[in-house]
Amino acid sequence: AIEFEPSKVSAYTNLARAYIESGDFSKAESYLQKAKLLNPSYFMVYLNYYVLYKMKGNMEMAEQNYRIALEHNPDLAITDEIRAELKKMITLIDSGNENEALSVSANISEMTDKCWQSYFLSGIALRKLKRIDEAGQNFLKSAQINPKFADAQNELGLIYLSKGMLDEALMLFNNSVSLAPANAGYMCNLGLCLIEMKNYEQARNTFYKAKYLSPDDAKIDECMNYLNKRSDSSCINNKAGLKGFLNKIKNLFKK
């Protein structure tokens, strides 16, 4: 594999693991160093270093590399037991038992503090309970653990938007769109933020993109209508306008 594709980082880590298992630690480390040069953020590099140092009896270095592997791939901390608890949380939230879901989340936190899914679901539960500040803290934790999870950034952006923290909301919505460019919902939330910043032309272009992605979604038309009203100079009460609109379509693009 390396001969045909010299930049294939997974081939180097797999070969290193083979040398670890055969007891040739020197060759294993040599291939791990090459893999690290190719992609220093590939979690399998550090996971194999963890195994290597563990077999060599250096537990301090083993744990250090495992922590780095977790930073690059938080899902390493998710066991079958935690997955079952997450499914329980989803069922409880869907059935309106948000407080019970938060208790399950507390159990997960005792097992690991790296479960971004648990923080996200807690944020949903807290938002439904109208504990908005706490919801925002949980969405933030979820996004910090897994920066590639667009939903957490989108949800936090909506909270910031409702509070008038427009620069922060804009950054989060842009991140969400960048991570999931085919999601019309993220695109529309970005458009709503641009409206509040009175960047009406850019908002209009953003809604056009959302319409292209999801031409049959009537809620995009609602966003366009809201834009037309807001860009009208007769619209004075901006904050009330946004709150009213968000309340009207509070389940906008809900999964």
Coordinates of C-alpha atoms in Angstrom, one line a residue, residues 48-205:
N48 CA -0.6 3.1 18.4
Y49 CA 2.0 5.1 20.4
Y50 CA -0.3 4.3 23.4
V51 CA -0.1 0.6 22.7
L52 CA 3.7 0.8 22.0
Y53 CA 4.5 2.6 25.3
K54 CA 2.2 0.3 27.2
M55 CA 3.9 -2.8 25.9
K56 CA 7.3 -1.2 26.7
G57 CA 6.1 -0.5 30.3
N58 CA 6.1 3.3 30.0
M59 CA 2.6 4.0 31.4
E60 CA 3.2 7.7 31.7
M61 CA 3.9 8.1 28.0
A62 CA 1.2 5.6 27.1
E63 CA -1.5 7.7 29.0
Q64 CA -0.1 10.9 27.5
N65 CA -0.5 9.6 23.9
Y66 CA -4.0 8.2 24.7
R67 CA -5.1 11.6 25.9
I68 CA -3.8 13.1 22.6
A69 CA -5.7 10.4 20.6
L70 CA -8.9 11.3 22.5
E71 CA -8.4 15.0 21.6
H72 CA -8.3 14.1 17.9
N73 CA -11.1 11.5 18.1
P74 CA -13.4 12.0 21.2
D75 CA -15.5 9.0 20.2
L76 CA -12.7 6.7 21.5
A77 CA -14.2 7.3 24.9
I78 CA -17.7 6.0 23.9
T79 CA -18.3 2.5 25.1
D80 CA -21.3 0.3 24.4
E81 CA -22.6 1.1 27.8
I82 CA -22.4 4.9 27.1
R83 CA -24.1 4.3 23.7
A84 CA -27.0 2.6 25.5
E85 CA -27.3 5.6 27.9
L86 CA -27.3 8.0 25.0
K87 CA -30.2 6.1 23.3
K88 CA -32.0 6.3 26.6
M89 CA -31.5 10.1 26.7
I90 CA -32.9 10.5 23.2
T91 CA -36.0 8.4 24.1
L92 CA -36.6 10.4 27.3
I93 CA -36.2 13.8 25.6
D94 CA -38.6 12.7 22.8
S95 CA -41.2 11.7 25.3
G96 CA -40.9 15.0 27.3
N97 CA -38.9 13.6 30.3
E98 CA -36.1 16.1 30.1
N99 CA -35.2 16.0 33.8
E100 CA -34.8 12.2 33.7
A101 CA -32.6 12.7 30.6
L102 CA -30.4 15.1 32.5
S103 CA -30.0 12.4 35.2
V104 CA -28.8 10.0 32.6
S105 CA -26.3 12.6 31.4
A106 CA -25.0 12.9 34.9
N107 CA -24.3 9.2 34.9
I108 CA -22.5 9.4 31.6
S109 CA -20.3 12.3 33.0
E110 CA -19.2 9.9 35.8
M111 CA -17.9 7.5 33.2
T112 CA -16.2 10.1 30.9
D113 CA -16.1 13.9 30.5
K114 CA -15.4 13.5 26.7
C115 CA -18.9 12.5 25.6
W116 CA -19.9 15.4 23.3
Q117 CA -23.2 13.7 22.4
S118 CA -24.2 13.7 26.1
Y119 CA -23.5 17.5 26.4
F120 CA -25.4 18.1 23.2
L121 CA -28.5 16.1 24.3
S122 CA -28.3 17.8 27.7
G123 CA -28.4 21.2 25.8
I124 CA -31.5 20.1 24.0
A125 CA -33.2 19.0 27.2
L126 CA -32.2 22.2 29.0
R127 CA -33.5 24.4 26.1
K128 CA -36.8 22.6 26.3
L129 CA -36.9 23.3 30.0
K130 CA -36.2 27.0 29.1
R131 CA -32.9 26.9 31.0
I132 CA -31.3 28.7 28.2
D133 CA -27.9 29.8 29.8
E134 CA -27.3 26.2 30.9
A135 CA -28.3 24.9 27.5
G136 CA -25.7 27.2 25.9
Q137 CA -23.0 26.0 28.3
N138 CA -23.7 22.4 27.2
F139 CA -23.8 23.2 23.5
L140 CA -20.4 25.0 24.0
K141 CA -18.9 21.9 25.7
S142 CA -20.1 19.7 23.0
A143 CA -18.6 21.9 20.3
Q144 CA -15.3 22.2 22.2
I145 CA -14.9 18.4 22.4
N146 CA -16.0 17.8 18.8
P147 CA -15.4 21.0 16.7
K148 CA -16.6 19.1 13.6
F149 CA -20.1 18.6 15.1
A150 CA -22.1 21.3 13.3
D151 CA -25.4 20.8 15.2
A152 CA -23.9 22.0 18.5
Q153 CA -22.5 25.2 16.9
N154 CA -25.8 25.8 15.2
E155 CA -27.8 25.4 18.4
L156 CA -25.4 27.7 20.3
G157 CA -25.6 30.2 17.5
L158 CA -29.4 30.3 17.9
I159 CA -29.0 31.1 21.6
Y160 CA -26.6 33.9 20.8
L161 CA -28.8 35.2 18.1
S162 CA -31.8 35.4 20.5
K163 CA -29.6 37.3 22.9
G164 CA -28.4 39.8 20.3
M165 CA -24.8 38.5 20.4
L166 CA -24.6 38.8 16.7
D167 CA -20.9 38.6 16.0
E168 CA -20.7 35.3 18.0
A169 CA -23.8 33.9 16.3
L170 CA -22.4 34.8 12.9
M171 CA -19.2 33.0 13.6
L172 CA -21.0 29.9 14.7
F173 CA -23.5 29.8 11.8
N174 CA -20.6 30.3 9.4
N175 CA -18.8 27.3 11.0
S176 CA -22.0 25.2 10.8
V177 CA -22.4 26.0 7.1
S178 CA -18.8 25.3 6.4
L179 CA -19.1 21.9 8.2
A180 CA -22.4 21.0 6.5
P181 CA -22.7 23.1 3.3
A182 CA -25.8 21.1 2.1
N183 CA -27.9 21.8 5.2
A184 CA -30.5 24.4 4.3
G185 CA -31.4 24.9 7.9
Y186 CA -28.0 26.1 8.9
M187 CA -28.0 28.3 5.8
C188 CA -31.3 30.0 6.8
N189 CA -30.1 30.6 10.4
L190 CA -27.0 32.3 8.9
G191 CA -29.4 34.4 6.8
L192 CA -31.5 35.4 9.9
C193 CA -28.3 36.5 11.6
L194 CA -27.4 38.6 8.6
I195 CA -30.8 40.2 8.7
E196 CA -30.2 41.3 12.3
M197 CA -26.9 42.8 11.2
K198 CA -28.8 44.7 8.5
N199 CA -26.8 43.0 5.8
Y200 CA -29.9 42.4 3.8
E201 CA -28.4 41.7 0.4
Q202 CA -26.1 39.0 1.8
A203 CA -29.0 37.5 3.7
R204 CA -31.0 37.4 0.5
N205 CA -28.2 35.6 -1.3

